[in-house]
XYZ file of C-alpha atoms in Angstrom:
338
model
C 32.592 37.390 -3.237
C 31.295 36.321 -6.613
C 31.644 32.647 -7.374
C 33.812 31.441 -10.187
C 32.317 29.206 -12.857
C 34.492 26.142 -13.196
C 35.299 24.409 -16.436
C 31.936 22.621 -16.503
C 30.188 20.046 -14.348
C 32.127 16.815 -14.515
C 31.511 13.929 -12.166
C 34.604 13.355 -10.141
C 36.064 10.056 -8.981
C 34.603 9.161 -5.618
C 37.827 9.543 -3.683
C 36.103 11.471 -0.903
C 33.970 8.409 -0.128
C 36.885 6.242 0.871
C 36.165 6.912 4.546
C 32.861 8.707 4.238
C 31.307 6.582 7.000
C 34.441 6.480 9.101
C 35.028 2.788 8.382
C 37.724 3.127 5.754
C 35.495 1.521 3.109
C 36.124 2.949 -0.318
C 33.346 3.588 -2.807
C 33.306 2.727 -6.493
C 36.210 4.529 -8.102
C 35.084 3.986 -11.673
C 35.471 7.025 -13.910
C 32.056 8.303 -14.908
C 33.356 10.653 -17.600
C 31.159 13.396 -19.001
C 27.903 11.676 -18.178
C 24.824 13.830 -18.425
C 22.729 11.233 -16.608
C 20.823 13.010 -13.822
C 20.565 9.787 -11.815
C 24.345 9.460 -11.923
C 24.975 12.957 -10.603
C 22.358 12.571 -7.876
C 24.028 9.331 -6.839
C 27.336 11.169 -6.586
C 25.981 14.221 -4.774
C 23.612 12.613 -2.299
C 26.186 11.251 0.205
C 27.755 14.708 0.480
C 24.620 16.778 1.071
C 24.407 16.299 4.831
C 28.104 17.166 5.097
C 27.567 20.277 3.013
C 24.606 21.354 5.179
C 26.672 20.920 8.328
C 29.545 23.031 7.009
C 27.117 25.637 5.663
C 25.411 25.986 9.045
C 28.596 26.308 11.086
C 30.778 28.025 8.452
C 33.669 26.168 10.020
C 35.041 22.867 8.696
C 36.624 21.711 11.955
C 33.546 22.649 13.986
C 31.248 20.868 11.538
C 33.467 17.777 11.586
C 33.343 17.745 15.369
C 29.529 18.074 15.409
C 29.042 15.336 12.803
C 31.735 13.122 14.312
C 33.640 12.611 11.079
C 37.309 13.277 10.350
C 37.971 16.845 9.249
C 39.908 15.525 6.263
C 36.885 13.539 5.107
C 34.708 16.632 5.313
C 37.212 18.786 3.433
C 37.570 16.269 0.621
C 33.791 15.881 0.383
C 33.333 19.638 -0.071
C 36.051 19.818 -2.740
C 34.485 16.923 -4.665
C 31.039 18.462 -4.338
C 32.245 21.712 -5.873
C 34.026 19.814 -8.631
C 30.906 17.863 -9.498
C 28.737 20.973 -9.563
C 31.327 23.064 -11.361
C 30.925 26.068 -9.020
C 32.501 27.408 -5.835
C 30.141 26.953 -2.905
C 32.480 28.400 -0.254
C 34.897 31.251 0.143
C 37.689 29.880 2.328
C 39.708 31.636 5.005
C 41.684 28.918 6.739
C 39.293 26.655 8.607
C 36.564 29.274 8.389
C 34.351 29.330 5.322
C 31.466 31.434 4.098
C 28.866 30.608 1.497
C 29.063 32.146 -1.937
C 25.898 33.240 -3.707
C 25.775 29.837 -5.399
C 26.380 28.191 -2.019
C 23.435 30.026 -0.439
C 21.158 29.007 -3.310
C 22.302 25.403 -3.070
C 22.067 25.374 0.718
C 18.410 26.423 0.768
C 17.427 23.546 -1.518
C 19.640 21.041 0.301
C 18.030 21.916 3.642
C 14.563 21.369 2.159
C 15.646 18.033 0.673
C 17.188 16.846 3.938
C 14.097 17.911 5.893
C 11.920 15.896 3.508
C 14.190 12.856 3.893
C 13.998 13.207 7.678
C 10.199 13.487 7.505
C 9.992 10.372 5.327
C 12.299 8.450 7.674
C 10.178 9.455 10.677
C 7.020 8.379 8.840
C 8.240 4.905 7.875
C 9.678 4.332 11.358
C 6.351 5.362 12.882
C 4.411 3.061 10.553
C 6.620 0.131 11.591
C 6.365 0.792 15.323
C 5.016 -2.355 17.057
C 2.660 -0.392 19.293
C 1.550 2.526 17.120
C 2.364 1.443 13.568
C 0.027 1.299 10.586
C -1.600 -1.517 8.616
C -2.908 -0.923 5.084
C -5.884 -3.277 4.938
C -8.209 -3.944 2.013
C -11.546 -5.735 2.081
C -14.672 -6.357 0.043
C -17.556 -3.877 0.144
C -19.836 -6.609 1.491
C -17.622 -6.999 4.554
C -17.504 -3.325 5.472
C -20.764 -2.970 7.400
C -20.264 -5.643 10.047
C -17.392 -8.098 9.593
C -14.443 -5.709 9.353
C -15.591 -3.353 12.150
C -15.953 -6.397 14.410
C -12.489 -7.637 13.475
C -10.880 -4.270 14.125
C -12.668 -3.911 17.445
C -11.388 -7.310 18.594
C -7.842 -6.649 17.382
C -7.659 -3.211 18.955
C -8.582 -4.703 22.324
C -5.035 -6.122 22.380
C -3.352 -3.476 20.188
C -5.179 -0.263 21.058
C -2.843 2.171 19.291
C -2.198 0.401 15.986
C -3.507 2.540 13.111
C -5.249 1.355 9.955
C -5.506 2.622 6.423
C -8.707 0.983 5.142
C -9.536 0.346 1.489
C -12.847 -1.064 0.250
C -12.873 -2.450 -3.275
C -13.624 -5.489 -5.367
C -11.242 -8.429 -5.391
C -9.177 -7.857 -8.541
C -8.643 -4.185 -7.752
C -7.418 -5.032 -4.260
C -4.988 -7.613 -5.594
C -3.591 -4.993 -7.972
C -3.027 -2.635 -5.041
C -1.489 -5.476 -3.059
C 0.997 -6.100 -5.877
C 1.714 -2.364 -6.117
C 2.687 -2.284 -2.437
C -0.279 -0.088 -1.482
C -1.849 -2.743 0.751
C -0.318 -5.062 3.329
C -3.218 -7.504 3.551
C -6.647 -7.944 2.014
C -9.771 -9.972 2.688
C -11.129 -11.165 -0.625
C -13.176 -13.744 -2.481
C -12.565 -16.013 -4.288
C -9.343 -16.905 -2.495
C -6.650 -16.061 -5.067
C -4.318 -18.676 -6.491
C -1.328 -16.817 -7.937
C 2.421 -17.508 -7.753
C 3.250 -14.043 -6.416
C 0.671 -14.137 -3.621
C 0.168 -16.079 -0.424
C -3.491 -16.708 0.414
C -5.193 -18.520 3.263
C -8.833 -19.567 3.404
C -10.493 -18.170 6.513
C -14.193 -18.912 6.205
C -17.114 -19.680 3.935
C -20.201 -17.548 3.387
C -23.503 -18.943 2.128
C -25.182 -17.069 -0.711
C -28.888 -16.418 -1.058
C -31.193 -15.913 -3.997
C -32.712 -12.492 -3.346
C -36.169 -11.937 -4.861
C -38.786 -9.146 -4.602
C -41.263 -9.504 -1.745
C -44.125 -10.088 -4.203
C -42.202 -12.583 -6.353
C -43.664 -15.992 -7.202
C -40.906 -17.652 -5.118
C -41.147 -15.283 -2.157
C -43.275 -17.653 -0.072
C -40.545 -20.275 -0.224
C -37.626 -20.717 2.194
C -35.470 -22.810 -0.124
C -35.058 -22.961 -3.856
C -33.022 -24.722 -6.485
C -31.180 -22.192 -8.611
C -32.529 -23.809 -11.787
C -35.981 -22.550 -10.755
C -34.731 -19.011 -11.490
C -33.494 -19.847 -14.984
C -36.165 -17.692 -16.642
C -35.654 -14.723 -14.324
C -33.864 -11.473 -15.071
C -30.770 -11.064 -12.911
C -29.072 -8.004 -11.451
C -25.371 -8.609 -10.768
C -22.107 -6.994 -9.919
C -19.925 -5.896 -12.807
C -17.401 -8.212 -14.508
C -14.188 -8.375 -12.487
C -16.004 -8.721 -9.173
C -15.629 -12.055 -7.422
C -19.382 -12.340 -6.845
C -20.031 -11.857 -10.560
C -17.753 -14.765 -11.388
C -19.432 -16.914 -8.732
C -22.899 -15.992 -10.031
C -21.963 -16.917 -13.601
C -20.381 -20.196 -12.478
C -23.332 -21.241 -10.286
C -25.853 -20.466 -12.996
C -23.811 -22.472 -15.478
C -23.716 -25.363 -13.025
C -27.498 -25.068 -12.690
C -27.832 -25.396 -16.465
C -28.476 -21.863 -17.688
C -26.847 -18.549 -18.543
C -28.358 -15.651 -16.573
C -30.148 -12.872 -18.443
C -28.616 -9.749 -16.920
C -30.551 -6.486 -16.904
C -28.419 -4.380 -14.543
C -24.790 -4.462 -13.422
C -23.652 -2.569 -10.351
C -20.732 -2.047 -7.991
C -22.286 -2.599 -4.576
C -24.407 -5.395 -3.121
C -26.884 -3.182 -1.294
C -27.591 -1.268 -4.497
C -28.451 -4.586 -6.130
C -30.834 -5.362 -3.259
C -32.520 -2.044 -3.940
C -32.943 -2.989 -7.586
C -34.441 -6.333 -6.539
C -36.840 -4.575 -4.145
C -37.922 -2.382 -7.072
C -38.855 -5.506 -9.024
C -36.061 -5.174 -11.576
C -34.672 -8.674 -11.187
C -33.286 -11.282 -8.805
C -29.733 -11.609 -7.465
C -27.319 -14.034 -5.838
C -25.811 -12.223 -2.865
C -24.187 -12.802 0.525
C -26.358 -12.090 3.585
C -26.961 -8.412 4.412
C -25.724 -6.830 7.634
C -29.244 -5.488 8.193
C -32.423 -6.997 6.667
C -33.622 -5.051 3.634
C -37.371 -4.326 3.326
C -39.009 -5.323 0.063
C -36.947 -8.458 -0.575
C -36.958 -12.090 0.487
C -33.720 -14.057 0.831
C -33.935 -17.722 -0.108
C -31.529 -20.531 0.738
C -30.153 -22.129 -2.442
C -30.165 -25.927 -2.109
C -28.616 -26.822 -5.479
C -25.992 -26.241 -6.585
C -24.241 -25.520 -3.330
C -24.082 -21.721 -3.230
C -21.237 -20.328 -1.116
C -18.134 -18.261 -1.460
C -14.807 -18.695 0.281
C -13.308 -15.721 2.087
C -9.551 -15.562 2.472
C -6.706 -13.269 3.410
C -3.932 -12.576 0.897
C -0.553 -10.893 0.972
C 2.402 -10.466 -1.354
C 4.792 -13.423 -1.285
C 8.234 -12.557 0.062
C 7.127 -9.134 1.274
C 8.539 -8.468 4.762
C 5.994 -7.578 7.440
C 6.346 -4.735 9.892
C 5.492 -5.724 13.479
C 1.930 -4.307 13.349
C 1.223 -6.071 10.027
C 2.591 -9.350 11.404
C 0.400 -9.009 14.494
C -2.745 -8.327 12.459
C -1.977 -11.167 10.051
C -1.601 -13.556 12.987
C -4.895 -12.293 14.395
C -6.747 -12.852 11.095
C -5.365 -16.379 10.752
C -6.515 -17.125 14.296
C -10.094 -16.353 13.192
C -10.104 -19.197 10.671
C -13.517 -20.862 10.693
C -15.251 -18.132 12.684
C -14.548 -14.962 10.724
C -18.165 -14.464 9.644
C -21.517 -14.483 11.354
C -24.202 -15.577 8.933
């Protein structure tokens, strides 16, 4: 049977939604007119797609209604409205038995794919929220990736062995952007952010060292005032990194502006540049001692950075995120091992 083209797609009043969930609640009955807005038509069609798929599979309205546990009248009205909104006949009707038209078969194939994708997405978000096996999207600084974060995850997984993690290493500002975009649940960062849309908690403090080449004039020392490096060439992280801001601020406090020869993205690369004699750097302690450099304690000004955990204010936590957040907060004061 060839389908008949109706008078043109026109969004119908939502009369079929008056008991679409079996509760008797009626949807918005406002007349949409000849709207060409794709969002409007999707809004109208979406509630009917699962009903359409059920009727298409069984080719029997009463049987489909029984399987989906909805009144047969609701299902019939939904199919009529669906055809009206599309402007085509989807079914050839013979009493309670129906068969798909060519247009119906075309529509059915796409609807089944769409419903399968919705089901997949629903399964994924339910799995991510599962208390025992859910997922945490966790961001942290590059300098914490070699030792601190692996130790944290090992300790947490001792009590939550099946919780999964999506790990992101980046500099502070980039992580906060991803936090605001909903791509991260939590992040360890420095400095501890102070922003109205974020919640942040200080967890620990990490002393910074002045890193100099092994043959440097200060290399025989154990301690140094930062002002003693005022004439040195510095290698630093790029602008936007928390450590860069701290370096600039400490040098300013010490009475000078650092002369910067190289800017990088990773602390261990900077240590390599120092070992090559290309400058000095203010850095947190390494996970493993680096040959070719000497790390000096800075006595003045006080050289340290605060490490904190941040999350988006008002953002609801899934059970695994809540458990990991509680764990991180419990490590306050002993997060790091200098």
